[in-house]
Amino acid sequence: MKRIIAPKGTKDIFPPEIAKWHYLEEKLRDYFPRFMYKEIRTPIFEHIELFQRGIGTETEVVQKEMYTFKDKANRDLTLRPENTASVVRAAIENDLFNRVYPLRFFYIGPMFRYDKPQKGRFRQFHQFGVEVFGDESAQVDAEVIYSSYDFLKEINVRDIQLHLNSVGCENCRPNFLKHLRTESEKRMKELCVDCQKKIYTNPLRIFDCKNLKCIEISNDFPKIIDYLCKECGTHFEEVKEALSIFKIKFNLNPRLVRGLDYYTKTAFEITSSQLGAQDALLGGGRYNNLIKELGGADISGMGFAAGIERIILQLDDVKHKKDKMIFIAYQSLPLMNKAIQLAKSLWDKGYCVYVDYNLKNLKKQLKKANKIGIDYTFIIGEDEIVNESISIKSMKNYEQITIKQEELDKWLINNI
Ligand code: AMP
C-alpha cells in the first residue's frame, strides 16, 4: 500500500527537538509578561477579507502565498499567514481596546504560507510575537525592539544583527514612491520580470527582491529615509536615541521595507549570520493605520513576529534538570509493588521515572534502562527492603552506591 506522507512544507516535531520547543515556549511565557504582555489566542482560519484588507492585496503574501478554501457554506476562508491582522480583528470584535489595559498582547502558534519550501522556509511554520496598541511614542518602539533582541540573547541565540529603517507614513511615502517609480522605470529592462511589475503595483517591494542583479540596481534607487516628513524624521531620530539608552547596536538598512503593507514609520528585522539565505529570525515595526483600516478606532500599533523554526535551528541542545531519567528496577516479582510505590512518590515530586512492568528479570531491566538512555537506575532488592535502603546505579559509569531511604531526597536534589 502507498505510504501517506506529510504535505510538502510541513514537518513533524518530535524528541529530541521537541525539548527546544518546550524550552522556547517556557522562556517566552516567562519573558514577555515582564513587559505587561498578556497572551491572546485567535483562530487559525479567518475570512479572506481580513488579510486582503489588513496585509494589502498587492503583497506577495496575499497574491501568492495564502491558503484559501471554500467551506461548505461557500465562504472564502484563509489559513492565517500571520497573526497581527487577527489580533487586531479580535481586539476590535471583543472591544478589548476599551477593556484591557495596557493594550499589550503576545501570541504563539502556527501560520501558513504557500511558498517554495527550503531550509528555514515552511508552508506551516510557527511564530510568536507581540503587539502594543495605542502608544505612538518612539520609546515604545525602542522597548519592543529591545525586548525582541534581548529575548534572543537570553535564550543564547548568537551572532544576531539588528536592522533598522523607517518606511514613512501616508504623508511622505507617496512622494517617495513617485521618485522611486521614475528611477526604476529608467532601469526597467535590467530588472527581473517580477520587479518590472512591482514598479506599477508596489515599487517599495523591489527592495525585497533576492535577485542579485535587482539588488545591485536598486542600491542606486532613492532611499525612503531621505524623503521622510518632519514628523517621521523626528520619530526615527527619537527611536535611535532611545535604542542607545537600551544599549543595543543597530545597522541602518535603507532596503528594509518589510513584506506587508501595513507598516508605517519604524521597521526592523533581526537576522542571524549563521542562517544562510533565509536569515531573518524576526521582523516587525509600527502600523498606525491598520486598526482604523480594519474598522476600529484610530489607534496605533507596534509589534514583531518571530519565526520559531529558525530560532530553533540556532538553539543549543536543551537539558532540563528534570530531563534526567530514573528507572526503577525490582529484583523479583514480589518487589514490583515496592517499585510502583517508589515511582509514585517520585512522580508526585515531579521527577521523570520509568518502571517496566513486564520484565521480571533484573538483568533484563538494566539492559532496557541502557537502551532507553536512563541516567540512574534505582534497584530494589531483598537487602534494600530489609535495610530500608535504595541502591542507585549510574548508567553513565555503572558505579553503584547504596543509600538509606531517608537520604533519598537529599540525593535527588544533588544529582537530578
Ligand atoms: P513576517 O511575518 O514575514 O515578517 O515574518 C516574520 C518571521 O517569521 C520571519 O523573520 C521568519 O523568521 C518567520 N517566517 C516567515 N515566513 C516563514 C516561512 N515560510 N517559514 C518559516 N519561517 C517563516
Short mmCIF file of C-alpha atoms and ligand atoms in Angstrom, two decimals:
data_model
loop_
_atom_site.label_atom_id
_atom_site.label_comp_id
_atom_site.label_asym_id
_atom_site.label_seq_id
_atom_site.Cartn_x
_atom_site.Cartn_y
_atom_site.Cartn_z
CA MET A 1 0.00 0.00 0.00
CA LYS A 2 1.26 3.50 -0.80
CA ARG A 3 2.55 5.24 2.33
CA ILE A 4 0.93 8.52 3.29
CA ILE A 5 3.49 11.22 3.93
CA ALA A 6 3.19 14.70 5.45
CA PRO A 7 2.28 17.50 2.99
CA LYS A 8 5.20 19.36 1.40
CA GLY A 9 6.49 22.22 3.53
CA THR A 10 5.26 20.79 6.84
CA LYS A 11 7.25 18.91 9.40
CA ASP A 12 6.73 16.67 12.40
CA ILE A 13 8.37 17.76 15.61
CA PHE A 14 9.47 15.01 17.97
CA PRO A 15 12.24 14.23 20.51
CA PRO A 16 14.90 15.40 20.97
CA GLU A 17 14.00 18.60 19.04
CA ILE A 18 10.70 18.99 20.90
CA ALA A 19 12.73 19.81 24.06
CA LYS A 20 13.91 23.00 22.31
CA TRP A 21 10.29 23.96 21.55
CA HIS A 22 9.31 23.45 25.18
CA TYR A 23 12.31 25.48 26.29
CA LEU A 24 11.47 28.35 23.93
CA GLU A 25 7.78 28.33 24.87
CA GLU A 26 8.55 28.31 28.60
CA LYS A 27 11.07 31.09 28.21
CA LEU A 28 8.81 33.37 26.21
CA ARG A 29 5.88 32.83 28.58
CA ASP A 30 8.21 33.90 31.37
CA TYR A 31 9.88 36.75 29.48
CA PHE A 32 7.19 38.77 27.71
CA PRO A 33 4.76 39.17 30.65
CA ARG A 34 7.61 41.21 32.26
CA PHE A 35 6.69 43.90 29.76
CA MET A 36 2.97 43.53 30.64
CA TYR A 37 2.05 41.45 27.58
CA LYS A 38 -0.88 39.07 28.05
CA GLU A 39 -1.37 36.05 25.82
CA ILE A 40 -4.06 36.09 23.14
CA ARG A 41 -5.17 33.09 21.04
CA THR A 42 -7.07 33.66 17.82
CA PRO A 43 -8.50 31.13 15.31
CA ILE A 44 -6.21 29.51 12.76
CA PHE A 45 -8.56 30.46 9.93
CA GLU A 46 -10.27 33.78 9.24
CA HIS A 47 -12.32 35.36 6.47
CA ILE A 48 -10.13 36.09 3.45
CA GLU A 49 -11.04 39.81 3.57
CA LEU A 50 -9.19 40.23 6.85
CA PHE A 51 -5.86 39.55 5.20
CA GLN A 52 -6.71 41.26 1.92
CA ARG A 53 -7.60 44.43 3.74
CA GLY A 54 -5.05 44.09 6.52
CA ILE A 55 -1.90 42.93 4.75
CA GLY A 56 -2.60 44.52 1.33
CA THR A 57 -3.80 42.99 -1.93
CA GLU A 58 -0.53 43.74 -3.74
CA THR A 59 1.74 41.95 -1.28
CA GLU A 60 3.42 38.63 -2.08
CA VAL A 61 1.68 37.04 0.88
CA VAL A 62 -1.83 37.89 -0.31
CA GLN A 63 -1.15 37.47 -4.03
CA LYS A 64 0.70 34.18 -3.97
CA GLU A 65 1.01 32.63 -0.55
CA MET A 66 -2.40 32.30 1.06
CA TYR A 67 -4.10 29.00 1.74
CA THR A 68 -7.69 29.91 0.92
CA PHE A 69 -10.54 27.45 0.68
CA LYS A 70 -14.31 27.43 0.47
CA ASP A 71 -16.22 25.89 3.34
CA LYS A 72 -19.48 24.02 2.90
CA ALA A 73 -21.45 27.26 3.04
CA ASN A 74 -19.32 28.70 0.23
CA ARG A 75 -17.43 31.14 2.47
CA ASP A 76 -13.87 32.06 1.48
CA LEU A 77 -11.69 31.25 4.46
CA THR A 78 -7.93 31.59 4.77
CA LEU A 79 -5.43 29.80 6.99
CA ARG A 80 -3.76 32.72 8.72
CA PRO A 81 -0.46 33.71 7.06
CA GLU A 82 0.43 35.94 10.05
CA ASN A 83 -1.26 36.97 13.26
CA THR A 84 -1.27 40.76 13.55
CA ALA A 85 -4.42 41.22 11.46
CA SER A 86 -6.17 38.53 13.54
CA VAL A 87 -5.14 40.11 16.85
CA VAL A 88 -6.46 43.46 15.64
CA ARG A 89 -9.69 41.84 14.45
CA ALA A 90 -10.12 40.10 17.81
CA ALA A 91 -9.44 43.30 19.75
CA ILE A 92 -12.00 45.25 17.71
CA GLU A 93 -14.61 42.50 17.81
CA ASN A 94 -14.30 41.89 21.56
CA ASP A 95 -13.93 45.56 22.43
CA LEU A 96 -10.56 44.85 24.04
CA PHE A 97 -9.37 48.37 23.25
CA ASN A 98 -11.75 49.58 25.95
CA ARG A 99 -11.45 46.64 28.31
CA VAL A 100 -7.85 45.57 28.65
CA TYR A 101 -5.09 47.81 29.89
CA PRO A 102 -2.32 48.25 28.93
CA LEU A 103 -3.13 47.15 25.40
CA ARG A 104 -0.32 44.65 25.06
CA PHE A 105 -0.65 41.11 23.73
CA PHE A 106 1.65 38.25 22.85
CA TYR A 107 0.84 35.14 20.85
CA ILE A 108 2.34 31.90 19.70
CA GLY A 109 1.03 29.49 17.08
CA PRO A 110 1.16 28.08 13.55
CA MET A 111 0.97 30.25 10.41
CA PHE A 112 0.56 29.11 6.80
CA ARG A 113 2.11 30.41 3.59
CA TYR A 114 2.24 28.72 0.22
CA ASP A 115 5.83 29.37 -0.77
CA LYS A 116 8.61 27.19 -2.17
CA PRO A 117 9.92 25.23 0.83
CA GLN A 118 13.64 25.42 1.59
CA LYS A 119 15.88 25.48 4.67
CA GLY A 120 14.15 27.76 7.19
CA ARG A 121 11.08 28.23 4.99
CA PHE A 122 7.99 26.10 5.52
CA ARG A 123 4.36 26.13 4.46
CA GLN A 124 3.24 25.56 8.02
CA PHE A 125 5.58 27.39 10.36
CA HIS A 126 5.25 28.87 13.83
CA GLN A 127 5.57 32.39 15.07
CA PHE A 128 5.48 34.15 18.37
CA GLY A 129 5.03 37.85 18.51
CA VAL A 130 3.85 40.87 20.44
CA GLU A 131 1.52 43.77 19.69
CA VAL A 132 1.30 47.08 21.56
CA PHE A 133 -1.72 49.26 20.80
CA GLY A 134 -2.37 52.92 21.48
CA ASP A 135 1.18 54.06 22.17
CA GLU A 136 2.75 56.23 19.49
CA SER A 137 5.94 57.05 21.32
CA ALA A 138 9.31 56.33 19.76
CA GLN A 139 10.35 54.96 23.14
CA VAL A 140 7.83 52.12 22.93
CA ASP A 141 9.26 51.22 19.51
CA ALA A 142 12.69 51.01 21.12
CA GLU A 143 11.29 48.94 24.00
CA VAL A 144 9.65 46.44 21.61
CA ILE A 145 12.85 46.18 19.57
CA TYR A 146 14.90 45.79 22.75
CA SER A 147 12.66 43.03 24.13
CA SER A 148 12.86 41.03 20.88
CA TYR A 149 16.66 41.40 20.75
CA ASP A 150 17.20 40.75 24.44
CA PHE A 151 14.95 37.68 24.37
CA LEU A 152 17.11 36.12 21.65
CA LYS A 153 20.18 36.86 23.76
CA GLU A 154 18.51 35.42 26.86
CA ILE A 155 17.94 32.09 25.11
CA ASN A 156 21.54 32.16 23.81
CA VAL A 157 20.98 32.83 20.12
CA ARG A 158 24.34 34.10 18.95
CA ASP A 159 25.57 36.29 16.07
CA ILE A 160 22.44 38.37 15.68
CA GLN A 161 22.21 41.71 13.88
CA LEU A 162 19.51 44.32 14.25
CA HIS A 163 18.48 46.21 11.09
CA LEU A 164 16.51 49.41 11.34
CA ASN A 165 14.68 51.66 8.92
CA SER A 166 11.70 53.97 8.72
CA VAL A 167 9.14 53.42 5.97
CA GLY A 168 7.45 56.79 6.47
CA CYS A 169 3.74 57.41 6.54
CA GLU A 170 0.83 58.23 4.23
CA ASN A 171 2.08 61.84 4.07
CA CYS A 172 5.64 61.25 2.93
CA ARG A 173 5.56 57.83 1.27
CA PRO A 174 3.59 58.83 -1.88
CA ASN A 175 6.21 61.40 -2.83
CA PHE A 176 8.98 58.86 -2.28
CA LEU A 177 7.11 56.24 -4.32
CA LYS A 178 6.78 58.71 -7.19
CA HIS A 179 10.55 59.24 -7.29
CA LEU A 180 11.21 55.53 -6.85
CA ARG A 181 8.88 54.71 -9.74
CA THR A 182 10.59 57.26 -12.01
CA GLU A 183 14.05 55.91 -11.20
CA SER A 184 13.03 52.27 -11.53
CA GLU A 185 11.30 52.91 -14.86
CA LYS A 186 14.63 54.22 -16.19
CA ARG A 187 16.27 50.86 -15.38
CA MET A 188 13.21 48.74 -16.08
CA LYS A 189 14.78 46.49 -18.72
CA GLU A 190 17.54 45.41 -16.33
CA LEU A 191 15.10 44.32 -13.60
CA CYS A 192 13.58 40.85 -13.31
CA VAL A 193 10.02 40.31 -14.61
CA ASP A 194 8.60 40.34 -11.09
CA CYS A 195 10.24 43.68 -10.26
CA GLN A 196 9.09 45.16 -13.56
CA LYS A 197 5.53 44.51 -12.43
CA LYS A 198 6.21 45.88 -8.98
CA ILE A 199 7.11 49.28 -10.50
CA TYR A 200 3.39 49.81 -11.13
CA THR A 201 1.82 47.78 -8.33
CA ASN A 202 4.10 48.45 -5.36
CA PRO A 203 7.62 49.71 -6.15
CA LEU A 204 8.69 49.51 -2.50
CA ARG A 205 8.66 45.72 -2.87
CA ILE A 206 11.54 45.91 -5.38
CA PHE A 207 13.82 46.17 -2.34
CA ASP A 208 12.56 42.73 -1.20
CA CYS A 209 13.78 41.00 -4.37
CA LYS A 210 16.52 38.43 -3.79
CA ASN A 211 17.78 38.55 -7.41
CA LEU A 212 21.41 39.76 -7.25
CA LYS A 213 21.11 41.96 -10.34
CA CYS A 214 17.95 43.62 -8.95
CA ILE A 215 19.73 44.21 -5.63
CA GLU A 216 22.67 45.84 -7.40
CA ILE A 217 20.40 48.11 -9.46
CA SER A 218 18.08 49.07 -6.62
CA ASN A 219 21.05 50.04 -4.45
CA ASP A 220 21.19 53.15 -6.66
CA PHE A 221 17.50 53.92 -6.19
CA PRO A 222 16.26 56.72 -3.90
CA LYS A 223 16.12 55.85 -0.20
CA ILE A 224 12.96 56.43 1.78
CA ILE A 225 14.96 57.78 4.69
CA ASP A 226 15.77 60.86 2.56
CA TYR A 227 12.09 61.54 1.94
CA LEU A 228 10.65 61.31 5.47
CA CYS A 229 8.31 64.12 6.54
CA LYS A 230 9.22 66.15 9.60
CA GLU A 231 7.10 64.01 11.94
CA CYS A 232 8.50 60.69 10.67
CA GLY A 233 12.06 62.08 10.68
CA THR A 234 11.79 63.24 14.30
CA HIS A 235 10.18 59.95 15.34
CA PHE A 236 13.01 58.00 13.73
CA GLU A 237 15.68 60.12 15.44
CA GLU A 238 13.94 59.51 18.77
CA VAL A 239 13.81 55.75 18.16
CA LYS A 240 17.57 55.72 17.53
CA GLU A 241 18.21 57.78 20.64
CA ALA A 242 16.01 55.51 22.78
CA LEU A 243 17.78 52.43 21.38
CA SER A 244 21.06 53.86 22.62
CA ILE A 245 19.55 54.02 26.12
CA PHE A 246 18.76 50.30 25.82
CA LYS A 247 22.38 49.89 24.71
CA ILE A 248 21.78 47.82 21.60
CA LYS A 249 23.60 48.29 18.34
CA PHE A 250 21.76 48.52 15.02
CA ASN A 251 22.56 48.83 11.31
CA LEU A 252 20.63 51.42 9.35
CA ASN A 253 19.26 49.46 6.43
CA PRO A 254 17.50 51.56 3.75
CA ARG A 255 16.44 48.37 1.91
CA LEU A 256 14.37 47.15 4.83
CA VAL A 257 10.76 47.68 3.74
CA ARG A 258 9.08 44.55 5.18
CA GLY A 259 6.74 42.37 3.17
CA LEU A 260 3.39 43.58 4.47
CA ASP A 261 1.67 46.83 3.55
CA TYR A 262 0.53 47.94 6.95
CA TYR A 263 3.84 49.26 8.26
CA THR A 264 4.36 52.97 8.96
CA LYS A 265 7.45 54.67 10.40
CA THR A 266 9.72 52.22 12.29
CA ALA A 267 10.60 48.94 10.58
CA PHE A 268 13.11 46.47 11.97
CA GLU A 269 14.44 42.99 11.48
CA ILE A 270 16.85 40.75 13.35
CA THR A 271 18.97 38.42 11.25
CA SER A 272 21.48 35.74 12.06
CA SER A 273 24.70 35.37 10.11
CA GLN A 274 24.54 31.61 10.71
CA LEU A 275 21.31 31.03 8.80
CA GLY A 276 22.08 31.32 5.08
CA ALA A 277 19.52 32.63 2.56
CA GLN A 278 16.54 32.74 4.96
CA ASP A 279 18.39 34.72 7.59
CA ALA A 280 15.59 36.73 9.23
CA LEU A 281 14.78 35.50 12.73
CA LEU A 282 12.13 38.12 13.36
CA GLY A 283 10.74 41.32 12.00
CA GLY A 284 8.27 43.99 12.87
CA GLY A 285 7.51 47.64 13.15
CA ARG A 286 4.87 50.26 13.62
CA TYR A 287 1.48 50.11 11.94
CA ASN A 288 -0.53 53.20 12.72
CA ASN A 289 -3.35 52.71 10.21
CA LEU A 290 -4.18 49.03 10.39
CA ILE A 291 -6.73 49.22 13.20
CA LYS A 292 -8.61 52.04 11.51
CA GLU A 293 -8.48 50.19 8.18
CA LEU A 294 -10.00 47.11 9.78
CA GLY A 295 -12.91 49.13 11.13
CA GLY A 296 -11.58 50.01 14.58
CA ALA A 297 -10.73 53.31 16.21
CA ASP A 298 -7.80 55.49 15.19
CA ILE A 299 -5.32 53.66 17.42
CA SER A 300 -1.68 52.97 16.62
CA GLY A 301 0.08 49.62 16.70
CA MET A 302 3.63 48.34 17.10
CA GLY A 303 4.91 44.78 17.23
CA PHE A 304 7.02 42.00 15.82
CA ALA A 305 6.71 38.38 14.72
CA ALA A 306 9.47 35.83 15.19
CA GLY A 307 9.97 32.59 13.27
CA ILE A 308 10.24 29.75 15.76
CA GLU A 309 11.70 27.14 13.35
CA ARG A 310 14.58 29.49 12.50
CA ILE A 311 15.25 30.26 16.16
CA ILE A 312 15.17 26.55 17.00
CA LEU A 313 17.87 25.97 14.34
CA GLN A 314 20.10 28.30 16.36
CA LEU A 315 19.49 26.81 19.79
CA ASP A 316 21.98 24.57 21.56
CA ASP A 317 20.72 21.26 22.91
CA VAL A 318 18.46 21.87 25.84
CA LYS A 319 18.89 19.92 29.05
CA HIS A 320 16.37 20.34 31.82
CA LYS A 321 17.16 19.14 35.30
CA LYS A 322 14.02 17.04 35.13
CA ASP A 323 15.21 15.55 31.83
CA LYS A 324 17.33 13.16 33.87
CA MET A 325 15.53 9.86 33.76
CA ILE A 326 15.23 7.37 36.57
CA PHE A 327 14.48 3.67 36.04
CA ILE A 328 13.17 1.74 38.99
CA ALA A 329 14.21 -1.88 38.82
CA TYR A 330 12.98 -4.65 41.07
CA GLN A 331 14.95 -7.79 41.81
CA SER A 332 11.98 -10.14 41.79
CA LEU A 333 8.29 -10.00 41.00
CA PRO A 334 7.05 -9.66 44.61
CA LEU A 335 9.04 -6.42 44.85
CA MET A 336 7.30 -4.81 41.85
CA ASN A 337 4.71 -3.18 44.13
CA LYS A 338 7.51 -1.56 46.14
CA ALA A 339 8.91 -0.24 42.88
CA ILE A 340 5.50 1.21 41.99
CA GLN A 341 5.26 2.90 45.40
CA LEU A 342 8.69 4.46 44.98
CA ALA A 343 7.89 5.56 41.41
CA LYS A 344 4.64 7.17 42.57
CA SER A 345 6.41 9.15 45.27
CA LEU A 346 8.92 10.40 42.68
CA TRP A 347 6.26 11.29 40.08
CA ASP A 348 4.43 13.19 42.83
CA LYS A 349 7.60 15.25 43.31
CA GLY A 350 7.85 15.89 39.55
CA TYR A 351 10.68 13.54 38.57
CA CYS A 352 10.85 11.64 35.32
CA VAL A 353 10.55 7.94 36.18
CA TYR A 354 10.06 4.69 34.28
CA VAL A 355 9.11 1.25 35.60
CA ASP A 356 8.92 -1.75 33.33
CA TYR A 357 6.03 -3.94 34.48
CA ASN A 358 6.79 -6.78 32.10
CA LEU A 359 10.43 -7.68 32.61
CA LYS A 360 10.72 -9.81 35.69
CA ASN A 361 14.46 -10.32 35.46
CA LEU A 362 16.76 -7.63 36.93
CA LYS A 363 19.44 -8.07 34.26
CA LYS A 364 16.87 -7.52 31.51
CA GLN A 365 15.58 -4.42 33.27
CA LEU A 366 19.09 -2.96 33.42
CA LYS A 367 19.56 -3.71 29.73
CA LYS A 368 16.32 -1.90 28.96
CA ALA A 369 17.38 1.08 31.10
CA ASN A 370 20.52 1.30 29.00
CA LYS A 371 18.55 1.16 25.77
CA ILE A 372 16.24 3.98 26.84
CA GLY A 373 19.20 6.16 27.81
CA ILE A 374 18.31 6.27 31.51
CA ASP A 375 20.61 8.29 33.78
CA TYR A 376 20.12 6.41 37.07
CA THR A 377 18.58 3.06 37.92
CA PHE A 378 17.22 2.64 41.44
CA ILE A 379 17.36 -1.01 42.42
CA ILE A 380 15.02 -2.55 44.96
CA GLY A 381 16.10 -5.98 46.16
CA GLU A 382 15.60 -8.11 49.29
CA ASP A 383 18.61 -6.48 51.03
CA GLU A 384 17.33 -2.98 50.31
CA ILE A 385 13.94 -3.82 51.83
CA VAL A 386 15.49 -5.29 54.98
CA ASN A 387 17.92 -2.34 55.38
CA GLU A 388 15.41 0.35 54.32
CA SER A 389 17.83 1.46 51.63
CA ILE A 390 17.99 2.01 47.87
CA SER A 391 20.81 1.06 45.55
CA ILE A 392 21.48 3.63 42.84
CA LYS A 393 23.36 2.70 39.69
CA SER A 394 24.68 5.41 37.40
CA MET A 395 24.01 4.25 33.85
CA LYS A 396 26.77 6.52 32.58
CA ASN A 397 29.70 5.00 34.52
CA TYR A 398 27.96 1.98 36.11
CA GLU A 399 29.08 2.97 39.60
CA GLN A 400 26.66 1.83 42.24
CA ILE A 401 26.01 3.22 45.70
CA THR A 402 23.54 2.29 48.40
CA ILE A 403 21.88 4.98 50.49
CA LYS A 404 19.31 4.98 53.28
CA GLN A 405 15.75 5.73 52.13
CA GLU A 406 15.67 8.87 54.29
CA GLU A 407 18.69 10.21 52.41
CA LEU A 408 16.95 9.96 49.03
CA ASP A 409 15.53 13.50 48.90
CA LYS A 410 18.99 14.96 49.51
CA TRP A 411 20.50 12.72 46.84
CA LEU A 412 17.81 13.78 44.35
CA ILE A 413 18.47 17.47 44.97
CA ASN A 414 22.20 16.97 44.46
CA ASN A 415 22.04 14.71 41.42
CA ILE A 416 18.88 15.27 39.38
P1 AMP B 1 6.98 38.14 8.52
O1 AMP B 1 5.63 37.85 9.12
O2 AMP B 1 7.06 37.82 7.05
O3 AMP B 1 7.51 39.47 8.89
O4 AMP B 1 7.97 37.08 9.17
C1 AMP B 1 8.41 37.15 10.49
C2 AMP B 1 9.33 35.99 10.74
O5 AMP B 1 8.62 34.76 10.57
C3 AMP B 1 10.49 35.89 9.77
O6 AMP B 1 11.56 36.69 10.21
C4 AMP B 1 10.83 34.41 9.81
O7 AMP B 1 11.65 34.13 10.92
C5 AMP B 1 9.48 33.76 10.02
N1 AMP B 1 8.91 33.26 8.76
C6 AMP B 1 8.21 33.95 7.83
N2 AMP B 1 7.83 33.14 6.82
C7 AMP B 1 8.29 31.90 7.12
C8 AMP B 1 8.21 30.61 6.49
N3 AMP B 1 7.57 30.44 5.32
N4 AMP B 1 8.81 29.56 7.09
C9 AMP B 1 9.46 29.72 8.27
N5 AMP B 1 9.55 30.90 8.92
C10 AMP B 1 8.98 31.98 8.36
#
